[in-house]
Coordinates of C-alpha atoms in Angstrom, one line a residue:
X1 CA 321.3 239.7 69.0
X2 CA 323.2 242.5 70.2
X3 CA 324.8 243.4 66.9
X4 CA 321.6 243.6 65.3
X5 CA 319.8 245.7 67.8
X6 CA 323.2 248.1 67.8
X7 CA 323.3 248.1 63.4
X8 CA 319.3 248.9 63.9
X9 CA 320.0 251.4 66.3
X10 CA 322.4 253.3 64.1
X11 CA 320.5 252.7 61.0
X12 CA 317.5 255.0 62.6
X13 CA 319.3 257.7 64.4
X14 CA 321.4 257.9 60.9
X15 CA 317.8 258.4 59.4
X16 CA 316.6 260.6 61.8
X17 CA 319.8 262.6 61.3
X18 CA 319.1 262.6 57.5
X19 CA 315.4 263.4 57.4
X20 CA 316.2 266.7 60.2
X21 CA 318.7 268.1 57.7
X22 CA 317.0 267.3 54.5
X23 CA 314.1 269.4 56.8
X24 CA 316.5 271.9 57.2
X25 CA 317.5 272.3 53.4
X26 CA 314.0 272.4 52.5
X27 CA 313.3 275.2 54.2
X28 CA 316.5 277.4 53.5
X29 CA 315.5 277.0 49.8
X30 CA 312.2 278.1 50.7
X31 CA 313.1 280.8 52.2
X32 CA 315.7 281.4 49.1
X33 CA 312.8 281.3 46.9
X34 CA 315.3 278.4 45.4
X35 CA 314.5 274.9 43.2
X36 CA 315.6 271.9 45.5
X37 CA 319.0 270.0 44.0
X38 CA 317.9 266.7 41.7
X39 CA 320.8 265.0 44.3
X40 CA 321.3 264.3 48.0
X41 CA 322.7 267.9 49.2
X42 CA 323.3 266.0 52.3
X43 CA 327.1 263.9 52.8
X44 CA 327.8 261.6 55.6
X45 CA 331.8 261.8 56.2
X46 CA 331.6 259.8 59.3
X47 CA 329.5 258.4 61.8
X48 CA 329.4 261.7 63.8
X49 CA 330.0 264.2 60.9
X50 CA 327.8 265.6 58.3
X51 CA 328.1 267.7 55.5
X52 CA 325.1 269.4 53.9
X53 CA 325.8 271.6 50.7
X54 CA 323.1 274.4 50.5
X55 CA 324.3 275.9 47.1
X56 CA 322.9 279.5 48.1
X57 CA 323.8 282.2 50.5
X58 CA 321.7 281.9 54.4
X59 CA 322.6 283.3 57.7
X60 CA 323.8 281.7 61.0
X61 CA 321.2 282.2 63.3
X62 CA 318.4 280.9 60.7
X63 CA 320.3 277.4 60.3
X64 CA 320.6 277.4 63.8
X65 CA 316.9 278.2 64.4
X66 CA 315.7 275.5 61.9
X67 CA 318.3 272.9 62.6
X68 CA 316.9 273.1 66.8
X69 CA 313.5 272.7 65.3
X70 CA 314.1 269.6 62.9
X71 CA 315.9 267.8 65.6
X72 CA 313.3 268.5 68.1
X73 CA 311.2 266.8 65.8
X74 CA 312.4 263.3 64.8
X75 CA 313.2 264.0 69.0
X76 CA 317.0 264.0 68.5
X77 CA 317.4 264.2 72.2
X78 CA 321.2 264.6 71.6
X79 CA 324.1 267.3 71.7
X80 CA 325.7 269.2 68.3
X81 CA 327.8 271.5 67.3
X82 CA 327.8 273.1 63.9
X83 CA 329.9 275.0 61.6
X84 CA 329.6 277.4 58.6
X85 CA 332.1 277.9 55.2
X86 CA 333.0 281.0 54.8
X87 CA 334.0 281.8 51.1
X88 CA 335.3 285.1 51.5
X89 CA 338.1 283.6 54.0
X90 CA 338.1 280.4 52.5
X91 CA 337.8 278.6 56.3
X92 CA 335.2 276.6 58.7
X93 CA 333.8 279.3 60.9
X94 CA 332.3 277.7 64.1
X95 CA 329.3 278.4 64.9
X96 CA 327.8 276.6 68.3
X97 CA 327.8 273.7 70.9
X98 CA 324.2 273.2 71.4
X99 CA 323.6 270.6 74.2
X100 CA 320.2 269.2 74.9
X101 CA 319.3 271.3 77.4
X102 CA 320.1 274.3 75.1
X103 CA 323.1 276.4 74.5
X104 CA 326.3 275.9 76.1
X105 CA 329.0 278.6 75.8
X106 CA 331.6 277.5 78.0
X107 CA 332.0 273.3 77.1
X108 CA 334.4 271.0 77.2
X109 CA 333.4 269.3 74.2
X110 CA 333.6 271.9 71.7
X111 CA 335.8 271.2 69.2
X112 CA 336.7 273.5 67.0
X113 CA 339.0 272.8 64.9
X114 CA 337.1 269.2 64.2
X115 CA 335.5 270.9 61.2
X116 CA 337.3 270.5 58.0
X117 CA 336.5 272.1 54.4
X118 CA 335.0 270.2 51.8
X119 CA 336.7 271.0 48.3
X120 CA 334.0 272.0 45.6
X121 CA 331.4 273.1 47.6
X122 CA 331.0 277.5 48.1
X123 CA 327.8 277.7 50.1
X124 CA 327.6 274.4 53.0
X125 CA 327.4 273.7 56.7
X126 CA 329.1 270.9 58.3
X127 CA 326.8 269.3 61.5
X128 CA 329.3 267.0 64.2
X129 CA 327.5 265.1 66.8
X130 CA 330.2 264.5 69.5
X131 CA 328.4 261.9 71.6
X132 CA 326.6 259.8 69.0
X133 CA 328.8 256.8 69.8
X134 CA 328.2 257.1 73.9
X135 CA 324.2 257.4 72.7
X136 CA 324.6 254.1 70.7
X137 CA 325.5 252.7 74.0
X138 CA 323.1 254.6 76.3
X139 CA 319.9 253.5 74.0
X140 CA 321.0 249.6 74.1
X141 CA 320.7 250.0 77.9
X142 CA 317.3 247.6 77.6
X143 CA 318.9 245.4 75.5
X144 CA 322.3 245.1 77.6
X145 CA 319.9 244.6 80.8
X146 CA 318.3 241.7 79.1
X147 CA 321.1 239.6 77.9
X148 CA 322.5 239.9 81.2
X149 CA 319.3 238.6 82.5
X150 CA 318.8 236.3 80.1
X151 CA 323.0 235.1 80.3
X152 CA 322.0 235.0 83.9
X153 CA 318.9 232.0 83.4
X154 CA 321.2 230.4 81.3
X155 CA 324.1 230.2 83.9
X156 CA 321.8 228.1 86.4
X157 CA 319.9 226.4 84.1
X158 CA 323.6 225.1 83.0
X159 CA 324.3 224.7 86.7
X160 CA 321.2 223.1 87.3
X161 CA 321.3 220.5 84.8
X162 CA 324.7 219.8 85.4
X163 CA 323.7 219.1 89.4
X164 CA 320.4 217.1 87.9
X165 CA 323.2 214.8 86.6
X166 CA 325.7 214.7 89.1
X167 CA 323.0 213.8 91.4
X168 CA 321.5 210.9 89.2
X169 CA 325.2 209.4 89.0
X170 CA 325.3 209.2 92.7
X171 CA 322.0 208.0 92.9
X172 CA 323.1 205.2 90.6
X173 CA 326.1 204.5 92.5
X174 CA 324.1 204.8 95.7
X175 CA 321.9 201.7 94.2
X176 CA 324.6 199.7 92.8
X177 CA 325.9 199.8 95.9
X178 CA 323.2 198.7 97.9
X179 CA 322.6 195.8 95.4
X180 CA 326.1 194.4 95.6
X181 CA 326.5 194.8 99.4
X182 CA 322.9 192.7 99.9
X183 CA 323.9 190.2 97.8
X184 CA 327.3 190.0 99.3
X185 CA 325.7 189.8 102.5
X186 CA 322.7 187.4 101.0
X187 CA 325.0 184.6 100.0
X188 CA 327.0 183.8 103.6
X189 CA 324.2 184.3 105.1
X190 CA 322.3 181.7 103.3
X191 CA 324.9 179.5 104.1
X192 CA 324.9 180.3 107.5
X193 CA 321.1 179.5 108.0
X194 CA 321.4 176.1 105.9
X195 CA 324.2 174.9 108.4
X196 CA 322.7 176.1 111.2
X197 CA 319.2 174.2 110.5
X198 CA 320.8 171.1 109.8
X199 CA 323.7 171.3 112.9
X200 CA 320.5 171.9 115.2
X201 CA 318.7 169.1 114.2
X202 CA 321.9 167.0 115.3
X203 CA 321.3 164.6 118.5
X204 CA 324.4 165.6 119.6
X205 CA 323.1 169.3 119.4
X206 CA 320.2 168.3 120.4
X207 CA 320.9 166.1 124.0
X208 CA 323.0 169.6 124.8
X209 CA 321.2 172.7 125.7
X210 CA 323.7 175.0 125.6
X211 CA 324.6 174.6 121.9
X212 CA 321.3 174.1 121.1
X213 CA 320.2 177.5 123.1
X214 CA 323.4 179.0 120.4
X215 CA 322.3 177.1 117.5
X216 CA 318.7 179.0 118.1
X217 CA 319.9 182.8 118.4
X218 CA 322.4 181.9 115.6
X219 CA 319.3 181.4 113.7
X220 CA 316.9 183.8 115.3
X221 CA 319.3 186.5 114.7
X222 CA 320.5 185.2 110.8
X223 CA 316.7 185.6 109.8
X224 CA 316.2 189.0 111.1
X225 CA 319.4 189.8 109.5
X226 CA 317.9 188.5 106.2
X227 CA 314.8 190.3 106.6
X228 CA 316.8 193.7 107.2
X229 CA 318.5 193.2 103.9
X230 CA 315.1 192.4 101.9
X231 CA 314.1 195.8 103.5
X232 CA 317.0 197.3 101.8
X233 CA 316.4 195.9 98.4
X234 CA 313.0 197.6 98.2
X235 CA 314.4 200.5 99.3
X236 CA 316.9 200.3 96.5
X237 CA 314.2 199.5 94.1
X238 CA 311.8 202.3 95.5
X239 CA 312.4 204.9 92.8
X240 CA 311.0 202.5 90.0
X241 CA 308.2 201.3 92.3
X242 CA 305.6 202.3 90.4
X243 CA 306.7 200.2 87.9
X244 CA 305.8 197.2 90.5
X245 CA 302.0 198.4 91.6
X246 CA 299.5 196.1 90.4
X247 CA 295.7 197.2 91.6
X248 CA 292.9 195.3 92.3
X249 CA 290.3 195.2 93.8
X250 CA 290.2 193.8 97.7
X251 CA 288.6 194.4 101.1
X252 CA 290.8 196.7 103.5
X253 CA 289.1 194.7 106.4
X254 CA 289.8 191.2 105.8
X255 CA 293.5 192.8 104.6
X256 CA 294.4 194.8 108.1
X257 CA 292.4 191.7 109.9
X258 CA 295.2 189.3 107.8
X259 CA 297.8 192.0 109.4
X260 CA 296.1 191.6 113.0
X261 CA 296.7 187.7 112.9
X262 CA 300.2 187.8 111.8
X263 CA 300.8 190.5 114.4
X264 CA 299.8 188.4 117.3
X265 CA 302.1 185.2 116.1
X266 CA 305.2 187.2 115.7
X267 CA 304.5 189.3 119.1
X268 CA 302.3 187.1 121.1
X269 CA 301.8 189.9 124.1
X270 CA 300.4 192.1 121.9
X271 CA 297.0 193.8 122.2
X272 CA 295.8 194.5 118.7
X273 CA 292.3 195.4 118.2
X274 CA 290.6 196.5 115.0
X275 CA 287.3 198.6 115.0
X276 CA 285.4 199.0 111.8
X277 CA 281.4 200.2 111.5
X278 CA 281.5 198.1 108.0
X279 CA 282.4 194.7 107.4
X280 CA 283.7 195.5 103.8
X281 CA 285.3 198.4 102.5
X282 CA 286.6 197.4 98.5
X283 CA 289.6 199.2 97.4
X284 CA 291.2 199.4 94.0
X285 CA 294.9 199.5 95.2
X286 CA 297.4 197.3 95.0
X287 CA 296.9 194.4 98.1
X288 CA 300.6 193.4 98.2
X289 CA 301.7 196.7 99.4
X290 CA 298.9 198.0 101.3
X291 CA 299.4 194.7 103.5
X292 CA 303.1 195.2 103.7
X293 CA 302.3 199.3 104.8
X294 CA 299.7 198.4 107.4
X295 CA 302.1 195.6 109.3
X296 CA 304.8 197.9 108.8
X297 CA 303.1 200.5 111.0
X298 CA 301.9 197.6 113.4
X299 CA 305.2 196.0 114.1
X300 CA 306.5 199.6 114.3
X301 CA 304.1 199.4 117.4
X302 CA 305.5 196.2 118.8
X303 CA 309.4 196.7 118.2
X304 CA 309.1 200.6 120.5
X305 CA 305.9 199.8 123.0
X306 CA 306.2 198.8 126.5
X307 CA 307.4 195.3 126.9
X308 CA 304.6 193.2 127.7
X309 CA 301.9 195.9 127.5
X310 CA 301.8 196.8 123.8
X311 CA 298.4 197.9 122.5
X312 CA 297.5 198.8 118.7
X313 CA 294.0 200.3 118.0
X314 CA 293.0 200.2 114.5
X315 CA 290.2 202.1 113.8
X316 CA 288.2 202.9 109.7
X317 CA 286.6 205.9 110.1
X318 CA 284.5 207.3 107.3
X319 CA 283.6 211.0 106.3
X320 CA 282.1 212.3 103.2
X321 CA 285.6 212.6 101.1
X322 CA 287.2 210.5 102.7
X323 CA 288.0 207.1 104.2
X324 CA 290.6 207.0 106.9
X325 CA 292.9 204.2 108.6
X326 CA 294.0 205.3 112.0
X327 CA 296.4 203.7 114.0
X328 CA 297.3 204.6 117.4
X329 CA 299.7 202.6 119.8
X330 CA 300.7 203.3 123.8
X331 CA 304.4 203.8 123.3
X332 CA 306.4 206.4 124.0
X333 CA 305.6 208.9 121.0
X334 CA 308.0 210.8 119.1
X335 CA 309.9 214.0 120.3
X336 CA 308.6 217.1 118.7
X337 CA 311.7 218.0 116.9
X338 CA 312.0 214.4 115.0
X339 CA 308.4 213.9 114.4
X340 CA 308.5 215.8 111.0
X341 CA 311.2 213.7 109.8
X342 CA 310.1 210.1 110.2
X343 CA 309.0 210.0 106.6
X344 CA 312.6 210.8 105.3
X345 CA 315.1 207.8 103.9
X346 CA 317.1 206.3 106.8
X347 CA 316.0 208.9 109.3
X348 CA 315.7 206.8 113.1
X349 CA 314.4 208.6 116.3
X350 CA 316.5 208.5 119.1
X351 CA 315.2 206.1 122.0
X352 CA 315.7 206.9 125.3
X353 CA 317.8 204.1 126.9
X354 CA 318.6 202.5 123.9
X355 CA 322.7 203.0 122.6
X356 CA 321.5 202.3 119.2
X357 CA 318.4 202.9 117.3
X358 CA 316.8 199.5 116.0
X359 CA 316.4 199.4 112.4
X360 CA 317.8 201.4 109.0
X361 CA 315.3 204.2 109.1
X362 CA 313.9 202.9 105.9
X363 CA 310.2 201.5 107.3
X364 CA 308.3 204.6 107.1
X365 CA 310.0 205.8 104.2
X366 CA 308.3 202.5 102.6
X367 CA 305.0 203.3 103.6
X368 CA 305.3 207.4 102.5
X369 CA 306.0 206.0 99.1
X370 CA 303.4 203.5 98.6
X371 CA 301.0 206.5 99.8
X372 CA 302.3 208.9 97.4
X373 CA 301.7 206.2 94.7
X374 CA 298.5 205.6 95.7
X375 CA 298.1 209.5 95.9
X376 CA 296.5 208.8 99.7
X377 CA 297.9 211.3 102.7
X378 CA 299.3 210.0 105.8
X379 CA 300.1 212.0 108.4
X380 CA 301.3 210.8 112.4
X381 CA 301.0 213.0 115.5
X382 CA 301.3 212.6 119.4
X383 CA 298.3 211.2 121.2
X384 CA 297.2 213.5 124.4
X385 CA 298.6 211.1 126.9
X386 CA 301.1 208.4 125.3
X387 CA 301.8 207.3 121.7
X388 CA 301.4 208.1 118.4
X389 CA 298.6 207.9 116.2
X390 CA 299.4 206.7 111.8
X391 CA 296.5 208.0 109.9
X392 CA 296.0 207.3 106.3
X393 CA 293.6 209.2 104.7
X394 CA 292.2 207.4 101.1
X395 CA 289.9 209.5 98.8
X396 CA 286.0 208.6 98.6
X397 CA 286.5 207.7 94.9
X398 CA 288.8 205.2 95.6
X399 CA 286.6 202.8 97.7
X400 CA 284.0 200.5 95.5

């Protein structure tokens, strides 16, 4: 690109250059009452050098008058220097520097001995332009500034790309992992629970209380292992999740009523209450996951609340736009700082008086991507006094 624009350049300041001095010729045969020359008068030595063959006697200052005023008008914005044959002592007599701000007569750039005769010729003027190259340069300023620009989106759209890719084969990895260390852990772990089912239902086991007391955590604990590692598989599987949404059409109340039951099995000092003005609300979602979402957030309750005095309100609340699912518990909230995070993959709030943080960090992260899916917003924020409050917000259009 930038050898065309510099051969296009040159092509019209060479044009310019020609039309000025054919200008020029014109008139000094006007003036000479003269017929024009059937050929060219006008010979390009070199890039910067011209010679123009007038064929009739004229006078310094007149060239130098017309050649300022034919430059001036194809706007040859550009410095010259001229010279004159002179027959009588058969030599180049240098005329002037003219510089585009007018004359110079003390400049560096003169040159001259640069002007050479031209054998055949008895009345000519040679024209030099000693900065024509440097103007090449000067007028492809725009075009310089826009490869550079344009070099410069290319650079990070390379770089870009090439991170897009780099971070799609860790992502791979990152799943292939997880895959291989759930199975790995999947299969002992199966064994672990079938042998432990059938030692405890040994009368030997059985007539002792000790092993039978280590028999059940051996069990207790193997299932919640296995249900940690399910949790990780969806992860895994999360970014082609969409793939596995299958909408219907089902009634939120008898759903989060479903999640109320199974609440109170699995943590039987729970106080889950669900308030709703409407006894069916139908939404076209996919039932599966909005369960799995909705006892997520309710066991999220249980596992952090006070021991013994766990409450979970569950409230529908419906606007114009909008239908929204608020849950609010009485533990012990989130800290400001972490409470913007909660959403993220494998990102745990620290508990006070707790070593370790229950879980992977990836429960939330579960129910932010189901939501997105289902293009609802959830959003979760401090209560006044104690606990948090889950609110999923699902749009008007949505509910049948």
């Amino acid at each position: 690109m930038l050898n065309q624009a510099y051969a296009f350049e040159k092509k019209e300041i060479g044009e310019k250059i020609h039309f000025a001095l054919q200008d020029v010729v014109n008139k000094i045969y006007r003036d000479n009452n003269s017929d024009l020359p059937a050929a060219s008068p006008i010979k390009k030595v070199s890039e910067d050098y011209y010679v123009v063959n007038v064929d009739d006697a004229f006078e310094a200052p007149i060239l130098e008058y017309y050649l300022n005023l034919e430059f001036q008008k194809v706007k040859m914005d550009m410095d010259y220097e001229y010279a004159i044959y002179d027959c009588a002592s058969d030599e180049m007599v240098y005329g002037e520097y003219i510089s585009s701000s007018g004359k110079a007569e003390k400049n560096e750039k003169k040159c001259e001995n640069c002007f050479t005769k031209k054998e055949g010729l008895v009345y000519y003027f040679a024209v030099r332009f000693p900065d024509l190259k440097y103007s090449y340069i000067s007028s492809l300023q725009q075009y310089w500034i826009y490869t550079g620009v344009l070099f410069l989106v290319l650079v990070i759209y390379v770089y870009s790309v090439f991170l897009l890719l780099k971070q799609k084969k860790y992502s791979e990895l990152q799943k292939d992992f997880i895959n291989n260390m759930t199975h790995e852990f999947k299969t002992p772990l199966s064994s672990i629970l079938i042998a432990s089912n059938y030692a405890a239902k040994q009368p030997e086991i059985e007539r002792n209380v000790k092993l039978n007391k280590y028999l059940e955590i051996i069990i207790e604990q193997s299932n919640k292992l296995n249900l940690h590692i399910e949790k990780i598989l969806n992860v895994a599987k999360s970014d082609e999740m969409h793939k596995g949404i299958h909408k219907k059409e089902f009634n939120i109340v008898e759903s989060l009523e479903l999640v109320k039951e199974n609440a109170l099995l699995k943590y039987g000092h729970a106080n889950i209450n669900l308030t709703s003005l409407k006894d069916s609300f139908n939404l076209y979602a996919d039932e599966f996951h909005f369960y799995n979402i909705a006892f997520n957030i309710v066991e999220n309750a249980m596992k952090y609340g006070p021991n013994g005095s766990t409450k979970v309100n569950i409230n529908l609340v419906e606007t114009d736009k909008k239908l929204e699912i608020r849950f609010s518990d009485n533990g012990p909230g989130i800290p400001k700082d972490h409470i913007d995070y909660v959403f993220d993959r494998f990102y745990r709030v620290p508990r006070e008086n707790r070593e370790e943080v229950e879980g992977f960090g990836i429960g939330l992260f579960y129910v932010k991507k189901i939501c997105d899916l289902h293009k609802w917003k959830i959003s979760i924020t401090n209560n006044p006094e104690r606990g948090i409050t889950v609110t999923i917000s699902i749009p008007k259009k949505q509910i049948q």
